[in-house]
C-alpha atoms as an extended CHARMM CRD file, in Angstrom:
* protein
*
       212  EXT
         1         1  MET       CA             -9.8080000000       29.9180000000       -7.0320000000  PROA      1               0.0000000000
         2         2  THR       CA            -12.6740000000       29.1600000000       -5.6880000000  PROA      2               0.0000000000
         3         3  PHE       CA            -13.5400000000       28.9770000000       -1.9190000000  PROA      3               0.0000000000
         4         4  LEU       CA            -13.4810000000       25.1470000000       -1.4380000000  PROA      4               0.0000000000
         5         5  ARG       CA            -10.2360000000       24.9150000000       -3.4900000000  PROA      5               0.0000000000
         6         6  PHE       CA             -9.1030000000       27.0970000000       -1.1120000000  PROA      6               0.0000000000
         7         7  VAL       CA             -9.8350000000       25.5890000000        1.9610000000  PROA      7               0.0000000000
         8         8  ARG       CA             -8.5230000000       22.2910000000        0.6200000000  PROA      8               0.0000000000
         9         9  LEU       CA             -5.4220000000       24.0190000000       -0.1860000000  PROA      9               0.0000000000
        10        10  LEU       CA             -5.3610000000       25.0570000000        3.4250000000  PROA      10              0.0000000000
        11        11  GLY       CA             -5.5980000000       21.2390000000        4.3090000000  PROA      11              0.0000000000
        12        12  VAL       CA             -2.6740000000       20.4180000000        2.4320000000  PROA      12              0.0000000000
        13        13  ILE       CA             -0.3250000000       23.1180000000        3.4400000000  PROA      13              0.0000000000
        14        14  ALA       CA             -1.7910000000       22.3440000000        7.5230000000  PROA      14              0.0000000000
        15        15  LEU       CA             -1.5310000000       18.7340000000        7.0830000000  PROA      15              0.0000000000
        16        16  VAL       CA              2.9250000000       19.3030000000        6.1040000000  PROA      16              0.0000000000
        17        17  ALA       CA              2.9280000000       22.0360000000        8.1160000000  PROA      17              0.0000000000
        18        18  SER       CA              2.1060000000       19.4270000000       11.0620000000  PROA      18              0.0000000000
        19        19  ALA       CA              4.3590000000       16.6660000000        9.9050000000  PROA      19              0.0000000000
        20        20  ALA       CA              7.0310000000       18.7000000000       10.2900000000  PROA      20              0.0000000000
        21        21  GLY       CA              6.3740000000       20.0130000000       13.6390000000  PROA      21              0.0000000000
        22        22  VAL       CA              5.1580000000       23.2090000000       12.8540000000  PROA      22              0.0000000000
        23        23  ARG       CA              2.2770000000       24.3820000000       13.8250000000  PROA      23              0.0000000000
        24        24  ALA       CA             -0.0330000000       25.9130000000       11.5040000000  PROA      24              0.0000000000
        25        25  GLN       CA             -2.1640000000       29.4040000000       11.9190000000  PROA      25              0.0000000000
        26        26  ILE       CA             -4.9940000000       28.7850000000       10.0860000000  PROA      26              0.0000000000
        27        27  PRO       CA             -8.3570000000       28.8040000000       11.5840000000  PROA      27              0.0000000000
        28        28  TYR       CA             -9.6180000000       25.2220000000       11.3000000000  PROA      28              0.0000000000
        29        29  GLN       CA            -12.7640000000       24.3610000000       13.6030000000  PROA      29              0.0000000000
        30        30  TYR       CA            -11.7550000000       20.3510000000       14.5000000000  PROA      30              0.0000000000
        31        31  VAL       CA            -14.8590000000       18.2010000000       15.0310000000  PROA      31              0.0000000000
        32        32  TYR       CA            -13.3750000000       15.0160000000       16.3420000000  PROA      32              0.0000000000
        33        33  PRO       CA            -15.7730000000       11.7930000000       16.5140000000  PROA      33              0.0000000000
        34        34  LYS       CA            -18.5530000000       10.7680000000       18.7690000000  PROA      34              0.0000000000
        35        35  ALA       CA            -17.1560000000        7.3210000000       18.8850000000  PROA      35              0.0000000000
        36        36  PRO       CA            -14.3900000000        7.2430000000       21.8860000000  PROA      36              0.0000000000
        37        37  PHE       CA            -10.8320000000        5.5340000000       21.2090000000  PROA      37              0.0000000000
        38        38  ASP       CA            -10.0730000000        2.7570000000       22.8940000000  PROA      38              0.0000000000
        39        39  PRO       CA             -6.2790000000        2.2100000000       24.0020000000  PROA      39              0.0000000000
        40        40  VAL       CA             -6.4440000000       -1.2840000000       25.3310000000  PROA      40              0.0000000000
        41        41  TRP       CA             -8.0060000000       -2.6960000000       22.1350000000  PROA      41              0.0000000000
        42        42  ALA       CA             -5.7020000000       -0.4940000000       20.1910000000  PROA      42              0.0000000000
        43        43  GLU       CA             -2.5780000000       -1.3280000000       22.5260000000  PROA      43              0.0000000000
        44        44  ALA       CA             -4.1070000000       -5.4960000000       21.4490000000  PROA      44              0.0000000000
        45        45  GLN       CA             -4.2320000000       -4.5870000000       18.2680000000  PROA      45              0.0000000000
        46        46  MET       CA             -0.7900000000       -3.8040000000       17.6220000000  PROA      46              0.0000000000
        47        47  GLY       CA              0.9080000000       -6.5820000000       19.7300000000  PROA      47              0.0000000000
        48        48  PRO       CA              3.5390000000       -8.5440000000       18.0900000000  PROA      48              0.0000000000
        49        49  GLY       CA              2.3780000000      -11.2030000000       15.0400000000  PROA      49              0.0000000000
        50        50  THR       CA              3.7530000000      -12.8450000000       12.0510000000  PROA      50              0.0000000000
        51        51  ALA       CA              2.0750000000      -11.2190000000        8.9420000000  PROA      51              0.0000000000
        52        52  THR       CA              3.6540000000       -8.8570000000        6.4480000000  PROA      52              0.0000000000
        53        53  LEU       CA              2.5250000000       -5.8850000000        4.7030000000  PROA      53              0.0000000000
        54        54  ARG       CA              4.0960000000       -5.1180000000        1.1560000000  PROA      54              0.0000000000
        55        55  GLY       CA              2.8140000000       -1.9030000000       -0.7980000000  PROA      55              0.0000000000
        56        56  THR       CA              3.6980000000        0.5880000000       -3.1970000000  PROA      56              0.0000000000
        57        57  LEU       CA              2.3520000000        4.2910000000       -3.2490000000  PROA      57              0.0000000000
        58        58  THR       CA              1.5350000000        6.5970000000       -6.0180000000  PROA      58              0.0000000000
        59        59  VAL       CA             -0.4620000000        9.6670000000       -6.2770000000  PROA      59              0.0000000000
        60        60  LYS       CA             -1.8600000000       10.9930000000       -9.8730000000  PROA      60              0.0000000000
        61        61  GLU       CA             -3.2350000000       14.3840000000      -10.6630000000  PROA      61              0.0000000000
        62        62  ARG       CA             -6.8060000000       14.9090000000      -12.1590000000  PROA      62              0.0000000000
        63        63  LYS       CA             -7.4430000000       14.3720000000      -15.7760000000  PROA      63              0.0000000000
        64        64  ALA       CA             -8.5510000000       17.8440000000      -16.0200000000  PROA      64              0.0000000000
        65        65  LEU       CA             -4.9990000000       19.1860000000      -14.6760000000  PROA      65              0.0000000000
        66        66  ILE       CA             -3.4970000000       16.8340000000      -16.7840000000  PROA      66              0.0000000000
        67        67  LYS       CA             -4.2630000000       17.9270000000      -20.0160000000  PROA      67              0.0000000000
        68        68  ALA       CA             -4.9980000000       21.8380000000      -19.3900000000  PROA      68              0.0000000000
        69        69  LEU       CA             -1.4500000000       22.1500000000      -18.2650000000  PROA      69              0.0000000000
        70        70  ASN       CA              0.4000000000       18.8760000000      -19.6460000000  PROA      70              0.0000000000
        71        71  ILE       CA              1.2630000000       17.1180000000      -16.0510000000  PROA      71              0.0000000000
        72        72  SER       CA              2.8380000000       14.1290000000      -15.2440000000  PROA      72              0.0000000000
        73        73  LYS       CA             -0.2250000000       11.7260000000      -14.7310000000  PROA      73              0.0000000000
        74        74  GLY       CA              1.1470000000        9.9460000000      -11.8070000000  PROA      74              0.0000000000
        75        75  HSD       CA              4.3770000000       10.1680000000       -8.8460000000  PROA      75              0.0000000000
        76        76  ARG       CA              5.8620000000        7.7020000000       -6.8880000000  PROA      76              0.0000000000
        77        77  ALA       CA              6.6190000000        8.0860000000       -3.5600000000  PROA      77              0.0000000000
        78        78  PRO       CA              9.7710000000        9.2780000000       -3.0880000000  PROA      78              0.0000000000
        79        79  ARG       CA             12.5040000000        7.7130000000       -0.9650000000  PROA      79              0.0000000000
        80        80  GLY       CA             12.4080000000        8.2730000000        2.2200000000  PROA      80              0.0000000000
        81        81  THR       CA              8.6590000000        9.0380000000        2.3850000000  PROA      81              0.0000000000
        82        82  ILE       CA              7.4100000000        8.2010000000        5.8710000000  PROA      82              0.0000000000
        83        83  VAL       CA              4.4890000000        5.4670000000        6.0570000000  PROA      83              0.0000000000
        84        84  THR       CA              2.0610000000        5.7270000000        8.9210000000  PROA      84              0.0000000000
        85        85  LEU       CA             -0.2910000000        2.5590000000        9.5900000000  PROA      85              0.0000000000
        86        86  PHE       CA             -2.7760000000        2.8970000000       12.3410000000  PROA      86              0.0000000000
        87        87  PRO       CA             -5.0470000000        0.2870000000       13.6310000000  PROA      87              0.0000000000
        88        88  HSD       CA             -8.5710000000        0.4540000000       12.5200000000  PROA      88              0.0000000000
        89        89  THR       CA            -10.7590000000        1.6260000000       15.2240000000  PROA      89              0.0000000000
        90        90  LYS       CA            -14.0560000000        2.7450000000       15.6690000000  PROA      90              0.0000000000
        91        91  HSD       CA            -12.6470000000        6.1690000000       16.1680000000  PROA      91              0.0000000000
        92        92  LEU       CA            -10.4610000000        6.0750000000       12.8240000000  PROA      92              0.0000000000
        93        93  GLU       CA            -13.3500000000        4.7450000000       10.7960000000  PROA      93              0.0000000000
        94        94  GLU       CA            -15.5410000000        7.7690000000       12.3610000000  PROA      94              0.0000000000
        95        95  TRP       CA            -12.9960000000        9.7320000000       11.3370000000  PROA      95              0.0000000000
        96        96  LEU       CA            -12.4980000000        8.8140000000        7.6120000000  PROA      96              0.0000000000
        97        97  ALA       CA            -16.6080000000        9.2000000000        7.1250000000  PROA      97              0.0000000000
        98        98  LEU       CA            -16.1510000000       12.7210000000        8.5960000000  PROA      98              0.0000000000
        99        99  ASP       CA            -13.4500000000       14.4500000000        6.7720000000  PROA      99              0.0000000000
       100       100  LYS       CA            -14.9940000000       12.3650000000        3.7530000000  PROA      100             0.0000000000
       101       101  LYS       CA            -18.0720000000       14.3620000000        4.4370000000  PROA      101             0.0000000000
       102       102  LEU       CA            -16.2440000000       17.9170000000        5.4160000000  PROA      102             0.0000000000
       103       103  SER       CA            -14.1240000000       17.3760000000        2.4160000000  PROA      103             0.0000000000
       104       104  ARG       CA            -17.2990000000       18.1180000000       -0.1060000000  PROA      104             0.0000000000
       105       105  GLN       CA            -18.1540000000       21.5960000000        1.6670000000  PROA      105             0.0000000000
       106       106  ALA       CA            -17.2410000000       24.4520000000        1.8350000000  PROA      106             0.0000000000
       107       107  THR       CA            -16.6030000000       25.0390000000        4.8580000000  PROA      107             0.0000000000
       108       108  LEU       CA            -13.1080000000       25.3790000000        7.8140000000  PROA      108             0.0000000000
       109       109  GLN       CA            -14.4850000000       22.7140000000        9.4390000000  PROA      109             0.0000000000
       110       110  LYS       CA            -11.6080000000       19.4050000000        9.4350000000  PROA      110             0.0000000000
       111       111  ALA       CA            -12.3710000000       16.2730000000       11.2410000000  PROA      111             0.0000000000
       112       112  ALA       CA             -9.3840000000       15.1590000000       13.5070000000  PROA      112             0.0000000000
       113       113  MET       CA             -8.3510000000       12.1950000000       15.2480000000  PROA      113             0.0000000000
       114       114  THR       CA             -8.1280000000       12.8440000000       19.2390000000  PROA      114             0.0000000000
       115       115  PRO       CA             -3.5790000000       12.7320000000       19.9040000000  PROA      115             0.0000000000
       116       116  GLU       CA             -4.2250000000        9.9600000000       21.6550000000  PROA      116             0.0000000000
       117       117  ALA       CA             -5.5500000000        7.6280000000       19.1210000000  PROA      117             0.0000000000
       118       118  LEU       CA             -2.7210000000        9.3090000000       16.4970000000  PROA      118             0.0000000000
       119       119  SER       CA              0.2660000000        7.9850000000       18.7020000000  PROA      119             0.0000000000
       120       120  TYR       CA             -1.0470000000        4.8490000000       18.2250000000  PROA      120             0.0000000000
       121       121  ARG       CA              0.6580000000        3.6410000000       14.8950000000  PROA      121             0.0000000000
       122       122  PHE       CA              3.3500000000        2.0620000000       12.8520000000  PROA      122             0.0000000000
       123       123  LEU       CA              6.0230000000        3.7590000000       10.9530000000  PROA      123             0.0000000000
       124       124  THR       CA              8.4230000000        2.7180000000        7.9970000000  PROA      124             0.0000000000
       125       125  LYS       CA              9.5530000000        4.6430000000        5.2610000000  PROA      125             0.0000000000
       126       126  VAL       CA              9.4910000000        4.1630000000        1.3360000000  PROA      126             0.0000000000
       127       127  THR       CA             12.9580000000        2.0900000000        0.6490000000  PROA      127             0.0000000000
       128       128  ASP       CA             13.2750000000        2.2360000000       -3.7510000000  PROA      128             0.0000000000
       129       129  ASP       CA             12.4900000000        4.3950000000       -6.7760000000  PROA      129             0.0000000000
       130       130  GLU       CA              8.9380000000        2.6010000000       -6.9000000000  PROA      130             0.0000000000
       131       131  GLY       CA              7.5130000000        3.6930000000       -3.6610000000  PROA      131             0.0000000000
       132       132  GLY       CA              7.7160000000        0.8900000000       -2.2150000000  PROA      132             0.0000000000
       133       133  PHE       CA              7.4610000000       -0.2300000000        1.7830000000  PROA      133             0.0000000000
       134       134  GLU       CA              7.0190000000       -3.0040000000        4.3890000000  PROA      134             0.0000000000
       135       135  PHE       CA              5.5360000000       -3.3810000000        7.2410000000  PROA      135             0.0000000000
       136       136  THR       CA              6.3540000000       -6.6210000000        9.4700000000  PROA      136             0.0000000000
       137       137  GLY       CA              5.3720000000       -8.2670000000       12.8450000000  PROA      137             0.0000000000
       138       138  LEU       CA              1.9710000000       -7.7620000000       12.0060000000  PROA      138             0.0000000000
       139       139  LYS       CA             -1.4500000000       -9.4240000000       13.5540000000  PROA      139             0.0000000000
       140       140  PRO       CA             -4.5400000000       -9.9190000000       11.4530000000  PROA      140             0.0000000000
       141       141  GLY       CA             -6.6390000000       -7.1930000000       11.5610000000  PROA      141             0.0000000000
       142       142  ARG       CA             -7.9600000000       -3.9240000000        9.7860000000  PROA      142             0.0000000000
       143       143  TYR       CA             -5.4920000000       -1.0050000000        9.3440000000  PROA      143             0.0000000000
       144       144  PHE       CA             -5.2220000000        2.0930000000        7.4150000000  PROA      144             0.0000000000
       145       145  VAL       CA             -1.7830000000        3.1800000000        5.7350000000  PROA      145             0.0000000000
       146       146  TYR       CA             -1.4800000000        7.2240000000        5.8650000000  PROA      146             0.0000000000
       147       147  ALA       CA              1.2790000000        8.6930000000        3.6990000000  PROA      147             0.0000000000
       148       148  MET       CA              2.1190000000       12.5520000000        2.6420000000  PROA      148             0.0000000000
       149       149  VAL       CA              4.0980000000       12.2600000000       -0.8800000000  PROA      149             0.0000000000
       150       150  ASN       CA              5.7270000000       15.2330000000       -1.7390000000  PROA      150             0.0000000000
       151       151  TYR       CA              6.8850000000       15.6320000000       -5.5710000000  PROA      151             0.0000000000
       152       152  VAL       CA              7.3140000000       18.1320000000       -8.3600000000  PROA      152             0.0000000000
       153       153  ASP       CA              4.8690000000       19.4720000000      -10.7680000000  PROA      153             0.0000000000
       154       154  ALA       CA              6.5500000000       19.9550000000      -13.7720000000  PROA      154             0.0000000000
       155       155  GLY       CA              4.8390000000       21.2740000000      -17.0110000000  PROA      155             0.0000000000
       156       156  THR       CA              4.8000000000       23.2060000000      -19.9730000000  PROA      156             0.0000000000
       157       157  VAL       CA              1.6550000000       26.1590000000      -21.0210000000  PROA      157             0.0000000000
       158       158  MET       CA              1.7370000000       28.2840000000      -23.9110000000  PROA      158             0.0000000000
       159       159  GLU       CA              1.1630000000       31.7130000000      -24.1640000000  PROA      159             0.0000000000
       160       160  GLN       CA              0.1070000000       33.8080000000      -26.5730000000  PROA      160             0.0000000000
       161       161  THR       CA              2.9850000000       36.0430000000      -27.4850000000  PROA      161             0.0000000000
       162       162  GLY       CA              2.0570000000       37.9760000000      -31.0290000000  PROA      162             0.0000000000
       163       163  SER       CA              0.3450000000       37.2450000000      -34.9220000000  PROA      163             0.0000000000
       164       164  VAL       CA              1.5160000000       37.2330000000      -38.1540000000  PROA      164             0.0000000000
       165       165  ASP       CA             -0.9380000000       39.3280000000      -40.2750000000  PROA      165             0.0000000000
       166       166  THR       CA             -1.8040000000       39.8110000000      -43.8550000000  PROA      166             0.0000000000
       167       167  TYR       CA             -3.2650000000       42.4670000000      -45.0190000000  PROA      167             0.0000000000
       168       168  ILE       CA             -4.4810000000       43.4220000000      -48.3280000000  PROA      168             0.0000000000
       169       169  GLY       CA             -5.1960000000       46.8800000000      -49.4490000000  PROA      169             0.0000000000
       170       170  GLY       CA             -4.2290000000       48.0220000000      -46.3760000000  PROA      170             0.0000000000
       171       171  ALA       CA             -6.5580000000       46.2030000000      -44.5600000000  PROA      171             0.0000000000
       172       172  ARG       CA             -5.8990000000       43.2040000000      -42.3380000000  PROA      172             0.0000000000
       173       173  VAL       CA             -7.5570000000       40.0140000000      -43.8830000000  PROA      173             0.0000000000
       174       174  GLU       CA             -6.1700000000       37.4290000000      -41.9320000000  PROA      174             0.0000000000
       175       175  SER       CA             -4.7510000000       37.3270000000      -38.3530000000  PROA      175             0.0000000000
       176       176  ILE       CA             -2.4620000000       34.0480000000      -37.0860000000  PROA      176             0.0000000000
       177       177  PRO       CA             -1.5950000000       33.9070000000      -33.6200000000  PROA      177             0.0000000000
       178       178  THR       CA              1.9160000000       32.9160000000      -32.4950000000  PROA      178             0.0000000000
       179       179  PHE       CA              2.8960000000       30.8980000000      -28.9890000000  PROA      179             0.0000000000
       180       180  THR       CA              5.9990000000       30.9220000000      -26.9840000000  PROA      180             0.0000000000
       181       181  SER       CA              6.1750000000       27.8760000000      -24.4790000000  PROA      181             0.0000000000
       182       182  SER       CA              7.3100000000       27.7140000000      -21.0900000000  PROA      182             0.0000000000
       183       183  SER       CA              8.3440000000       25.0580000000      -18.2440000000  PROA      183             0.0000000000
       184       184  TYR       CA              7.3610000000       25.0580000000      -15.0590000000  PROA      184             0.0000000000
       185       185  ALA       CA              7.8510000000       23.0550000000      -11.8890000000  PROA      185             0.0000000000
       186       186  ILE       CA              5.8020000000       23.5600000000       -8.5120000000  PROA      186             0.0000000000
       187       187  ASN       CA              6.2810000000       21.5720000000       -5.1680000000  PROA      187             0.0000000000
       188       188  MET       CA              3.4210000000       19.2440000000       -4.5250000000  PROA      188             0.0000000000
       189       189  ALA       CA              1.8380000000       16.8610000000       -1.8680000000  PROA      189             0.0000000000
       190       190  LYS       CA             -0.7390000000       14.8740000000       -1.8250000000  PROA      190             0.0000000000
       191       191  ALA       CA             -2.1590000000       12.0550000000        0.8120000000  PROA      191             0.0000000000
       192       192  ALA       CA             -2.2550000000        8.3910000000       -0.4290000000  PROA      192             0.0000000000
       193       193  THR       CA             -3.8900000000        6.3860000000        2.2720000000  PROA      193             0.0000000000
       194       194  ALA       CA             -6.0290000000        3.1670000000        2.2710000000  PROA      194             0.0000000000
       195       195  VAL       CA             -7.6740000000        0.7510000000        4.3370000000  PROA      195             0.0000000000
       196       196  VAL       CA             -6.0730000000       -2.7100000000        4.2250000000  PROA      196             0.0000000000
       197       197  GLU       CA             -7.2640000000       -5.9970000000        5.7540000000  PROA      197             0.0000000000
       198       198  ILE       CA             -4.6180000000       -9.2600000000        6.9500000000  PROA      198             0.0000000000
       199       199  VAL       CA             -6.9640000000      -12.1250000000        7.6500000000  PROA      199             0.0000000000
       200       200  SER       CA             -4.1120000000      -14.8890000000        9.2030000000  PROA      200             0.0000000000
       201       201  GLU       CA             -1.2690000000      -15.0590000000       10.9740000000  PROA      201             0.0000000000
       202       202  GLY       CA              2.1190000000      -15.1010000000        8.5950000000  PROA      202             0.0000000000
       203       203  GLN       CA             -0.2350000000      -13.8830000000        5.8260000000  PROA      203             0.0000000000
       204       204  VAL       CA              1.9220000000      -11.4370000000        3.2290000000  PROA      204             0.0000000000
       205       205  VAL       CA             -0.3360000000       -9.1660000000        1.9180000000  PROA      205             0.0000000000
       206       206  VAL       CA              0.4150000000       -7.0260000000       -1.1270000000  PROA      206             0.0000000000
       207       207  THR       CA             -1.0040000000       -3.6850000000       -1.9580000000  PROA      207             0.0000000000
       208       208  THR       CA             -0.7910000000       -0.9600000000       -4.5170000000  PROA      208             0.0000000000
       209       209  ILE       CA             -1.9470000000        2.6220000000       -3.1980000000  PROA      209             0.0000000000
       210       210  VAL       CA             -3.2490000000        4.9040000000       -5.8420000000  PROA      210             0.0000000000
       211       211  SER       CA             -4.5150000000        8.0930000000       -4.5090000000  PROA      211             0.0000000000
       212       212  GLN       CA             -5.8500000000       11.0060000000       -6.4900000000  PROA      212             0.0000000000
């Protein structure tokens, strides 16, 4: 496992632990946006409105893993998955750019928003087997959708367990390997995110969120 892959794995573990209310003992150096969070603007944006946001959540595996491990291509968010909707503040916008930058580096630095910024949010849950969710009573504006999707990665792997050898005159002239397949299942978690925009009051926005 490369160092960069190890760092990303730690990130998944930390995020899952945080969602579960567990303090993860991982030596991250958290980096916060320079843009201050504006609670007055955020509170105004979260005031009552008449728009609706509907969507579905799916996470996909990388093509290399699908081919190598014979695993499923996509996973719908299961019923009960918590979906969070944040107002798209300047603080959040800078966090997204910072997170994208740091995730590409082999570093234990991690982008984070302030606890106050994280507290201004709407919550809902996935309500069907298609990964569907809905937010109602929203005002026009830009929002950030976030959900940690838990799923089971299941597949099969082939392992060489022997060979069929052909001998002529005591000398081996051919060897054909034999394989045995075995199945596995691993609990996984992956974030599904998107930026969405509501243009007017009363609008119904429908979005399909697919994260890889």
